[in-house]
Tab-separated table of C-alpha atoms in Angstrom:
chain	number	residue	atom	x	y	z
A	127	UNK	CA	0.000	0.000	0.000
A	128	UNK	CA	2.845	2.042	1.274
A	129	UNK	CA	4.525	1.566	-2.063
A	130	UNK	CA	1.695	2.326	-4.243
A	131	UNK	CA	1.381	5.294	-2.489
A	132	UNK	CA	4.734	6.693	-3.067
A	133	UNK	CA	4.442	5.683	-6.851
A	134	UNK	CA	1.199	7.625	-7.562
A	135	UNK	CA	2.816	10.358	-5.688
A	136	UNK	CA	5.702	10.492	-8.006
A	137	UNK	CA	3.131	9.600	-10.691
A	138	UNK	CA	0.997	12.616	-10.122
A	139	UNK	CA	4.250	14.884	-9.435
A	140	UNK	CA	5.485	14.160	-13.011
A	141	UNK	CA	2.534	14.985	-15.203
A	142	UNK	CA	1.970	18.078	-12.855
A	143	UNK	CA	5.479	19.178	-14.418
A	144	UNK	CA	4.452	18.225	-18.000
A	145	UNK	CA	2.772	21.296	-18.679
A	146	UNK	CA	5.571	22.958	-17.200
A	147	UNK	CA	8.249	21.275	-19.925
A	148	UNK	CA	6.008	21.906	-22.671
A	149	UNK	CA	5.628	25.259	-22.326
A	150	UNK	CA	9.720	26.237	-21.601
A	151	UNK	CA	10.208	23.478	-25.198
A	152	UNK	CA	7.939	25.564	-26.683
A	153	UNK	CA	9.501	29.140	-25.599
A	154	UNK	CA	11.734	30.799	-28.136
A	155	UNK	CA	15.571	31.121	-27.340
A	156	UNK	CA	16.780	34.199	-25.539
A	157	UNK	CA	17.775	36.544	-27.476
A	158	UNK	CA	21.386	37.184	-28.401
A	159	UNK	CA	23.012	39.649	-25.836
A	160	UNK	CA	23.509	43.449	-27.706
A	161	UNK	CA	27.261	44.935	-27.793
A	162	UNK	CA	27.335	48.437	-27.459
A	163	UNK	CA	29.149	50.072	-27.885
A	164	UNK	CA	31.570	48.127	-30.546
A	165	UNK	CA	34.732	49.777	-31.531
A	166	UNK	CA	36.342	48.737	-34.365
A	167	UNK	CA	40.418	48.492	-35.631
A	168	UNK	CA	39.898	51.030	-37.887
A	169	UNK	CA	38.433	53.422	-34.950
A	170	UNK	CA	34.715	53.622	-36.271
A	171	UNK	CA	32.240	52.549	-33.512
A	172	UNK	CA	29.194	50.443	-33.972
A	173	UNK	CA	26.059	51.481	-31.464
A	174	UNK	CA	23.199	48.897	-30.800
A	175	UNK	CA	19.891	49.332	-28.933
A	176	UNK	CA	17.245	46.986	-28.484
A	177	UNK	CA	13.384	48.419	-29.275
A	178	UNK	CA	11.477	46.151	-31.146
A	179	UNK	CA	8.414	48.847	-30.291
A	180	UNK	CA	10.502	52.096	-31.272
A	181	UNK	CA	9.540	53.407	-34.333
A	182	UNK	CA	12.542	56.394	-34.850
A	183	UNK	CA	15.572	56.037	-33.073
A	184	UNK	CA	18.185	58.663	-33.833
A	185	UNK	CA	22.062	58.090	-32.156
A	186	UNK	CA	22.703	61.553	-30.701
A	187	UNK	CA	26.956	61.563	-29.815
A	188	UNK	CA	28.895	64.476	-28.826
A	189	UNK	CA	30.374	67.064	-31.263
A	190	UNK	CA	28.182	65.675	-34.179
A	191	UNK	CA	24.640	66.281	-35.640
A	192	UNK	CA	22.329	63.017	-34.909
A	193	UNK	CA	22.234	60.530	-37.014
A	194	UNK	CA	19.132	57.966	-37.980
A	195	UNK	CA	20.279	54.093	-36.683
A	196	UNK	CA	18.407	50.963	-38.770
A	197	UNK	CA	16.385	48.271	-37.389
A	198	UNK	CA	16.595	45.001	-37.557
A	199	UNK	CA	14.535	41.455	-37.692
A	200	UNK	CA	15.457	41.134	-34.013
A	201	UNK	CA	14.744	44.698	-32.797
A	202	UNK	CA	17.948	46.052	-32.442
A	203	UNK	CA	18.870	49.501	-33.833
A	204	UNK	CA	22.525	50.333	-34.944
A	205	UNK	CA	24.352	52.494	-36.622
A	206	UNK	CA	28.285	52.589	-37.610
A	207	UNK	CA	30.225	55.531	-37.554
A	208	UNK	CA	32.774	57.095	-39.736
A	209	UNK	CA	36.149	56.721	-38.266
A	210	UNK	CA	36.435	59.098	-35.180
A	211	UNK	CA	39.407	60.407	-33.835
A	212	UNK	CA	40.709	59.583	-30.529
A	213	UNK	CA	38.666	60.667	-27.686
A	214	UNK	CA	36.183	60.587	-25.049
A	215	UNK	CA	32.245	61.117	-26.778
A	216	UNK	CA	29.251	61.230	-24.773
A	217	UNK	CA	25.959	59.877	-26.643
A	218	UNK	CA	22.551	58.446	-25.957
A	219	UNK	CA	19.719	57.280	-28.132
A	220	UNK	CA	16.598	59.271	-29.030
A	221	UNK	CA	13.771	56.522	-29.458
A	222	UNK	CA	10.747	58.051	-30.507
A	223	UNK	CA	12.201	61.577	-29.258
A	224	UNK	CA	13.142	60.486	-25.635
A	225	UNK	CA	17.099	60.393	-24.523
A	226	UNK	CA	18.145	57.510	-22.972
A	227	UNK	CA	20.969	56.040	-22.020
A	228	UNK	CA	22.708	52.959	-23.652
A	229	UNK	CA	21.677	49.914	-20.909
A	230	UNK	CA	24.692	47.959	-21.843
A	231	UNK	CA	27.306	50.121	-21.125
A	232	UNK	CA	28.747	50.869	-18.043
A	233	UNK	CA	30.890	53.871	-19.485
A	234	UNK	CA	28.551	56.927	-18.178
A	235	UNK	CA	28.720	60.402	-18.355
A	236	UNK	CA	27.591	62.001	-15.329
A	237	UNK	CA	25.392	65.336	-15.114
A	238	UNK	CA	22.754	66.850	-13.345
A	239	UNK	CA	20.463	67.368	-16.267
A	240	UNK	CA	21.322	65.179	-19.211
A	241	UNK	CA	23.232	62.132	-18.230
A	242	UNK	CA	24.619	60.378	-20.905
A	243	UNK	CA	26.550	57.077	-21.861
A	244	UNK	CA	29.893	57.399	-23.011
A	245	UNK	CA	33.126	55.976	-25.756
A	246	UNK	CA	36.648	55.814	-25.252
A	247	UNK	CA	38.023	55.744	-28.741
A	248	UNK	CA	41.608	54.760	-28.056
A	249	UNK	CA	44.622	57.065	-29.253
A	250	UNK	CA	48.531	56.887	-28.688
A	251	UNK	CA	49.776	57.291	-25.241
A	252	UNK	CA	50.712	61.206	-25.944
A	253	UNK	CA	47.282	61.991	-25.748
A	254	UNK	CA	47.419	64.026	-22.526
A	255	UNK	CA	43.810	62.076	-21.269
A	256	UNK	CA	45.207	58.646	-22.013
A	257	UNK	CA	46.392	56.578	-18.617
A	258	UNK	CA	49.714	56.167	-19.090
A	259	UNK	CA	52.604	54.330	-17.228
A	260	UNK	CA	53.385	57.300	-15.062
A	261	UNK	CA	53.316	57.995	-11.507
A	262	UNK	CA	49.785	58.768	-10.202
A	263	UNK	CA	47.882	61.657	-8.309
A	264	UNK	CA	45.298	60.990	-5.837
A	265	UNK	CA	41.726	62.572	-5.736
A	266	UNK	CA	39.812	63.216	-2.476
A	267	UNK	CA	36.228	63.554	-2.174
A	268	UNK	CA	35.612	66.338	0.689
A	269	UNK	CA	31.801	67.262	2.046
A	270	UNK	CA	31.028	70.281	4.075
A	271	UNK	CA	28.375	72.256	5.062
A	272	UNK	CA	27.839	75.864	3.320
A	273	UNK	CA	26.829	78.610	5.661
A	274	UNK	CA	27.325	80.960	2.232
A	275	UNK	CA	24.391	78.992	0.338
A	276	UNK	CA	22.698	77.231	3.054
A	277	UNK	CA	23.174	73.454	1.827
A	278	UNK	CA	25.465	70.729	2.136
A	279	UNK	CA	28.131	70.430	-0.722
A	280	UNK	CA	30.900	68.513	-2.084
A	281	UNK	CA	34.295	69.074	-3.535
A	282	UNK	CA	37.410	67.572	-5.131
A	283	UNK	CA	41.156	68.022	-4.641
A	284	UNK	CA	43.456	66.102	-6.739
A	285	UNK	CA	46.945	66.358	-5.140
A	286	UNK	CA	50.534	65.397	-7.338
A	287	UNK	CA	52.602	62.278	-7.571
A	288	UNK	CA	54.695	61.974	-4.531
A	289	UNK	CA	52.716	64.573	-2.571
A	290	UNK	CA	54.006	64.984	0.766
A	291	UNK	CA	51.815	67.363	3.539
A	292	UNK	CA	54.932	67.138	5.178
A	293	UNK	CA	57.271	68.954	2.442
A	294	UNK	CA	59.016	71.952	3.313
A	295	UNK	CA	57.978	73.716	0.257
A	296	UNK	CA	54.287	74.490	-0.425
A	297	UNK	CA	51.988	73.679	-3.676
A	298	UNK	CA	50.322	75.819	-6.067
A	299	UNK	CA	46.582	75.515	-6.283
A	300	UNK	CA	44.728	75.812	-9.389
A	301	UNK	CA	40.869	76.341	-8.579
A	302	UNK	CA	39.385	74.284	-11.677
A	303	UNK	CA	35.261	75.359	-12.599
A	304	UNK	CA	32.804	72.434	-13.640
A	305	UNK	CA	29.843	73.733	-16.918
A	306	UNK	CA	26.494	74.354	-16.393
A	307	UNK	CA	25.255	70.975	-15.315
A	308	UNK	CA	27.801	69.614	-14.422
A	309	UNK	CA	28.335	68.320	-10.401
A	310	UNK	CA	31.333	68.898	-8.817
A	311	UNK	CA	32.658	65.593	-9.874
A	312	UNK	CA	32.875	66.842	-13.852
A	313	UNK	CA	36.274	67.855	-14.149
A	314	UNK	CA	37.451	64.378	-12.871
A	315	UNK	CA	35.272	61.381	-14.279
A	316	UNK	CA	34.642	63.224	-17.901
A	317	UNK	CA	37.456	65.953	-17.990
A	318	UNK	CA	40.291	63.267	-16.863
A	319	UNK	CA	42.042	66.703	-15.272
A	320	UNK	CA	43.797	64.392	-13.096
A	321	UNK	CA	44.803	61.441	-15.637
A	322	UNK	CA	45.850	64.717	-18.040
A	323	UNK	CA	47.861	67.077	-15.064
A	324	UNK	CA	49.303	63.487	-14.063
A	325	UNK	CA	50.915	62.817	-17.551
A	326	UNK	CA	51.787	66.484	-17.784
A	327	UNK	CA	53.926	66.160	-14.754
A	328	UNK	CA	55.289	63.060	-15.786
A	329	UNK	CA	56.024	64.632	-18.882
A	330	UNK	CA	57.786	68.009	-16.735
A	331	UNK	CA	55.454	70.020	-18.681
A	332	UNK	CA	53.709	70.878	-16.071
A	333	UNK	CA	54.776	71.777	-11.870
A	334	UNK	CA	53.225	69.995	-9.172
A	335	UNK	CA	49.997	71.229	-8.345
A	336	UNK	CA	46.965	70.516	-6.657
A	337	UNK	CA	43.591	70.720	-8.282
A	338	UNK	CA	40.470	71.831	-6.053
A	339	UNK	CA	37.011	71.435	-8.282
A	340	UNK	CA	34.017	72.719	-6.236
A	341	UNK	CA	30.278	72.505	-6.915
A	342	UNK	CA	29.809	75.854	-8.602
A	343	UNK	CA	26.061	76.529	-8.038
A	344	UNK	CA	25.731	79.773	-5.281
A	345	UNK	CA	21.786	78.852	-5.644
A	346	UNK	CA	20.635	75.656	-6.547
A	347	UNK	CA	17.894	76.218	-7.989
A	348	UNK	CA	19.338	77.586	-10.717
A	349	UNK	CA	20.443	74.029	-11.895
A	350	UNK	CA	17.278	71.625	-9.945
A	351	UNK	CA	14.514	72.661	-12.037
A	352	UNK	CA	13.373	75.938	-9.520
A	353	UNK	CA	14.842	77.987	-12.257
A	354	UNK	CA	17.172	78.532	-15.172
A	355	UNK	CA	20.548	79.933	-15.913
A	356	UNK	CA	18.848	82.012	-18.482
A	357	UNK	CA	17.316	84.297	-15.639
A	358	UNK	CA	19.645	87.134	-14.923
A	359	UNK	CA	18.872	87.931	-11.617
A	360	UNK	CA	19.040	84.344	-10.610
A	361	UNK	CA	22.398	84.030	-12.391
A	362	UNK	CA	23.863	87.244	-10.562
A	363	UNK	CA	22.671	85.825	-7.418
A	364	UNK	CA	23.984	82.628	-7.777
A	365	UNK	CA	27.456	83.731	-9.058
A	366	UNK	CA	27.689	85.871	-6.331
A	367	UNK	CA	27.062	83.625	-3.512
A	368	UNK	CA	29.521	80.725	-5.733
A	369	UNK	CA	32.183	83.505	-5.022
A	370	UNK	CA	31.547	84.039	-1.567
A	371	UNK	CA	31.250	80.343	-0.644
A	372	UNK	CA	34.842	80.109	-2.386
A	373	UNK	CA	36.541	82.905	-0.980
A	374	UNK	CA	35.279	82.389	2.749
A	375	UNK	CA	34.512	79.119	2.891
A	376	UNK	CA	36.614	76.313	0.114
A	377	UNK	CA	39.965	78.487	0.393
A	378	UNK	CA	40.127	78.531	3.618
A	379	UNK	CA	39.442	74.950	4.161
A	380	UNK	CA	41.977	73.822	1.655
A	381	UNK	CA	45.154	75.804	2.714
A	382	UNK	CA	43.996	74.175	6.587
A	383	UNK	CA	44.006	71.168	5.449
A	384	UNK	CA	46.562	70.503	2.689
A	385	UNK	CA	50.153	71.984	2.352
A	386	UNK	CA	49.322	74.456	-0.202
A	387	UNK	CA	51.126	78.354	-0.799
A	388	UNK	CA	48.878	81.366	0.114
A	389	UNK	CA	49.906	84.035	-1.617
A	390	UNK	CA	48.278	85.247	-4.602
A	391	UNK	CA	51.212	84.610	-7.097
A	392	UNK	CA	50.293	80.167	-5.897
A	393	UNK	CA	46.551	80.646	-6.964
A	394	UNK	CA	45.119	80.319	-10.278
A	395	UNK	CA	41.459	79.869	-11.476
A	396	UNK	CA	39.995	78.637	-14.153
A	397	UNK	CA	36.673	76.871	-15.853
A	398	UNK	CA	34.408	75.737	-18.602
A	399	UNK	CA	31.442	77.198	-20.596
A	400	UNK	CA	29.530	78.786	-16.972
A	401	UNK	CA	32.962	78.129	-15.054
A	402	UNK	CA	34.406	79.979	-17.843
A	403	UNK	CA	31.870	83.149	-16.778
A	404	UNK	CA	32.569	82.371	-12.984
A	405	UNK	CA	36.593	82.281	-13.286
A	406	UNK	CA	36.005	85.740	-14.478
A	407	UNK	CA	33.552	86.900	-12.640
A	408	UNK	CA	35.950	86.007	-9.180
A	409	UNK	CA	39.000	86.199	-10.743
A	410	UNK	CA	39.411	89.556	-11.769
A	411	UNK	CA	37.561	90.998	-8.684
A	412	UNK	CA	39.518	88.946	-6.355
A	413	UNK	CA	43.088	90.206	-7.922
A	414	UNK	CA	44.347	90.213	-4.461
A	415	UNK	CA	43.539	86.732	-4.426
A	416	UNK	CA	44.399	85.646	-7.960
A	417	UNK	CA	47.412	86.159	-10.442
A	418	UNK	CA	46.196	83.629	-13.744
A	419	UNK	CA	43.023	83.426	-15.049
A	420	UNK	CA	41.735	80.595	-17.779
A	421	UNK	CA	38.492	80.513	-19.286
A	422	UNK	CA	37.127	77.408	-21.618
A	423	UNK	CA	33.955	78.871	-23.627
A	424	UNK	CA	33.193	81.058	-21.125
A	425	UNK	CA	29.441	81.118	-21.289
A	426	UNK	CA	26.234	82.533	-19.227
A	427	UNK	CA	28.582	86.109	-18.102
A	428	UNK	CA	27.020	89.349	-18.112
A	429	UNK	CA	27.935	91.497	-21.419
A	430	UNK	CA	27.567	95.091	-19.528
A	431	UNK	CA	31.434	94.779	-18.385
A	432	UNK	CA	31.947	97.932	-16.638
A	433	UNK	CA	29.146	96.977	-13.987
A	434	UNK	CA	30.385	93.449	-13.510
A	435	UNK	CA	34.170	94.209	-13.070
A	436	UNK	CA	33.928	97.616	-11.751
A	437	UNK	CA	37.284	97.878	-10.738
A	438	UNK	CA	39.218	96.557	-13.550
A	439	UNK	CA	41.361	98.480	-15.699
A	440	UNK	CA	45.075	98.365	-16.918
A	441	UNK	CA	46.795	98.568	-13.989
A	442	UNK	CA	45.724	94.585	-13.796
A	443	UNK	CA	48.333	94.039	-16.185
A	444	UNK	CA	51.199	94.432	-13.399
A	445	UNK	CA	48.722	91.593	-11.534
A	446	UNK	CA	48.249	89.010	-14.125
A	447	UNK	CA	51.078	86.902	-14.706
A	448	UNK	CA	48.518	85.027	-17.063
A	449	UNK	CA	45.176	85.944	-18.494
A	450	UNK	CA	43.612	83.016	-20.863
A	451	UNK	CA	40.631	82.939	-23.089
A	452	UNK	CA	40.018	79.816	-25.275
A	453	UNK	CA	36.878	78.973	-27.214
A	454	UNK	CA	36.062	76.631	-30.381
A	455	UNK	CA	35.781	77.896	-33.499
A	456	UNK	CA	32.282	76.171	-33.748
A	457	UNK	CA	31.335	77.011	-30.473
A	458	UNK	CA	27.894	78.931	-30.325
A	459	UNK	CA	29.594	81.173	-27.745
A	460	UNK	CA	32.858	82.236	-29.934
A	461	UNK	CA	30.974	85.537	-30.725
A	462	UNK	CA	30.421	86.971	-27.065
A	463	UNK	CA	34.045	85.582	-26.103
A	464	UNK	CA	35.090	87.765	-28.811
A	465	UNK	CA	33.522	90.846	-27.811
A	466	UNK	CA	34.540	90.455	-24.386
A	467	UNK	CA	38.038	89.979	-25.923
A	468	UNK	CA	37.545	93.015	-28.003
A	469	UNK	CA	36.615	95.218	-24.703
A	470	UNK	CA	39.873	94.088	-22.655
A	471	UNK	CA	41.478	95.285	-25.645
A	472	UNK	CA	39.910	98.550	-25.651
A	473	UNK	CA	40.857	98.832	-21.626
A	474	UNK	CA	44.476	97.888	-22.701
A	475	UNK	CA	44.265	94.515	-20.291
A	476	UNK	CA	46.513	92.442	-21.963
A	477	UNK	CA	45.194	88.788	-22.589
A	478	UNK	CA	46.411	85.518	-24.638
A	479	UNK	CA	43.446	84.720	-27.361
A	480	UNK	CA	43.410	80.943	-28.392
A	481	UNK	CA	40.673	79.547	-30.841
A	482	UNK	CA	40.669	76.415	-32.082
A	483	UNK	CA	38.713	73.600	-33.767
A	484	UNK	CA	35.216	72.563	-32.288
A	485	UNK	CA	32.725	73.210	-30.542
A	486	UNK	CA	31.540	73.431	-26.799
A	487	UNK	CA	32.210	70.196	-26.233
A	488	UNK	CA	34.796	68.482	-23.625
A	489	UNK	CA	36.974	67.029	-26.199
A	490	UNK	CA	37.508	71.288	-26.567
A	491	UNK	CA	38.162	71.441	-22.797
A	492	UNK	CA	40.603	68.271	-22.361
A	493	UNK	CA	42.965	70.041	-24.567
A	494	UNK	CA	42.080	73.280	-23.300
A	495	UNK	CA	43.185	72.017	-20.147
A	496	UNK	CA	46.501	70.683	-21.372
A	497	UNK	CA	47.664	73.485	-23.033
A	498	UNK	CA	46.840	76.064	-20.166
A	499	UNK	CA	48.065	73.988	-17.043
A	500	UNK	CA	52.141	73.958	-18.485
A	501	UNK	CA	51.620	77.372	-18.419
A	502	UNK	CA	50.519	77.872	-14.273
A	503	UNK	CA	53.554	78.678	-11.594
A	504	UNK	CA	56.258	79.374	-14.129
């Protein structure tokens, strides 16, 4: 009894899992796992997306105009691109006209507002962003709360090969301004500043320095949806309060804490596109403060120059050991960096004027970057 029993059990058991059997036979394969993105020997790039439902998906990449990608009898979209040159592109997909990232890769571009994926196109090691063989910096993450703005912030400080807090001579600090949604992390995980300043060093191009990149929002709402950098006021307000937060509250925590110089002639500043408009917008009212000045595509400043920089005029010259001002050719910005180039002239504040190729994108800024920082503490 006991044994017949058991067998109708095991009987029962089986058939229950027949259904079961049938129905995983009868299921399609999976699906052949997407590659994206693909690049090639000849340094063109393949993208792939999976969207069976999509019916328009456009590759949008850094630097270039969007381009359509092709579906196939599986549902993936791709596209392959001419050959690029070596670099570091941001993209994402546009599927039926909403960005999104690529899902299978892990290469991201980090922002507040548009985050993106990203493609390391490889290049020869003398690329100042390739990671190269050479002694390496460190970068320290660093929170704190700002009485100036009334939130709690971040910021970054890359410090040299072979930094020692200990040394009897004291760094240079170069103050280095994130873009207009960017986080305070920009300058490091898409710029590469450190990876470039690191090779730069290696290279003696460059002197020992530490880097300090802040979050350079004096009103966040100007960046978290509350508002927009296109509102005047708001921009004023928030440049101002960026300043003061640096000047009283960064500064003084970095030459505490790491064995930096503080004396004007040790303290540069620079930035990109907004950073661009902050570096001058502290820099050259803060001349006790600061002797160079950079700007990359200095973007979002105020055009009425008298009012913002109220106290500059020639005499600056005896000040500045370096003044900087670099924008792409195809930048939508090269116009007002021009005019603001054209009034220094007309105030007789000398300046070094460097446009080249592109347009305001951080393959601009890398190399912006590497040709300004041999130039700092000579």
């Amino acid at each position: 009894m006991c044994r017949t029993l058991h067998y109708l059990s095991a009987l029962t058991f089986a058939l229950a899992g027949l259904p079961l059997l049938a129905q995983a036979l009868a299921a399609p394969p999976p699906l052949p796992r997407v590659v994206s993105p693909e690049v090639h020997s000849d340094a063109t790039v393949t993208f792939r997306f999976r969207d069976p439902n999509a019916k328009d998906v456009l590759l949008a990449m850094e630097g270039t105009t969007r381009v359509p990608m092709q579906k196939d009898e599986q549902g993936v979209w791709s596209v392959t691109t001419k050959a690029l040159a070596p670099d570091i592109y941001g993209y994402s997909f546009v599927a039926d006209g909403v960005n999104l990232m690529d899902p299978v890769n892990h290469l991201t571009k980090p922002n507040l507002l548009f985050n993106s994926s990203a493609v390391h196109v490889p290049g020869p090691s003398s690329l100042p962003w390739e990671i190269n063989d050479v002694p390496r910096g460190e970068v320290h993450h660093h929170y704190y709360r700002s009485a100036v703005v009334g939130d709690d912030r971040d910021y970054f400080v890359y410090t040299p090969p072979g930094y020692d807090p200990n040394a009897k001579n004291s760094y240079p600090v170069l103050y280095l301004l994130h873009g207009y949604s960017d986080d305070a992390s920009g300058w490091t995980s898409v710029g590469r500043a450190n990876v470039i300043v690191d090779n730069l060093i290696a290279q003696g191009k460059a002197k020992p320095m530490l880097i300090v990149m802040t979050l350079g929002y004096g009103a966040l709402e100007i960046v978290d949806g509350r508002g927009s950098i296109g509102d005047a006021n708001l921009r004023e307000r928030s440049y101002s309060k960026f300043r003061e937060s640096l000047v009283k509250e960064v500064i003084p925590r970095i030459e505490k804490e790491y064995k930096v110089a503080k004396d004007r002639d040790s303290r540069a500043i620079a930035g990109l596109s907004m950073g661009g408009a902050e570096s001058l917008y502290v820099g050259l009212n803060e001349l006790d403060r600061f002797s160079w000045i950079g700007t990359f595509s200095a973007g979002g400043a105020s055009d009425n120059y008298s009012a913002t920089y109220p106290a500059l005029d020639s005499k600056a010259n005896s000040r500045l050991h370096l003044f900087w001002i670099a924008c792409g050719t195809e930048d939508r910005l090269i116009g007002s960096n021009r005019k603001f180039r054209e009034w220094l002239t007309s105030m007789e504040i000398r300046h070094v004027d460097i446009e080249t190729p592109g347009a305001h994108t951080w393959m601009v800024w890398r190399r912006n970057l590497a040709e300004f920082a041999p130039l700092l503490f000579r």
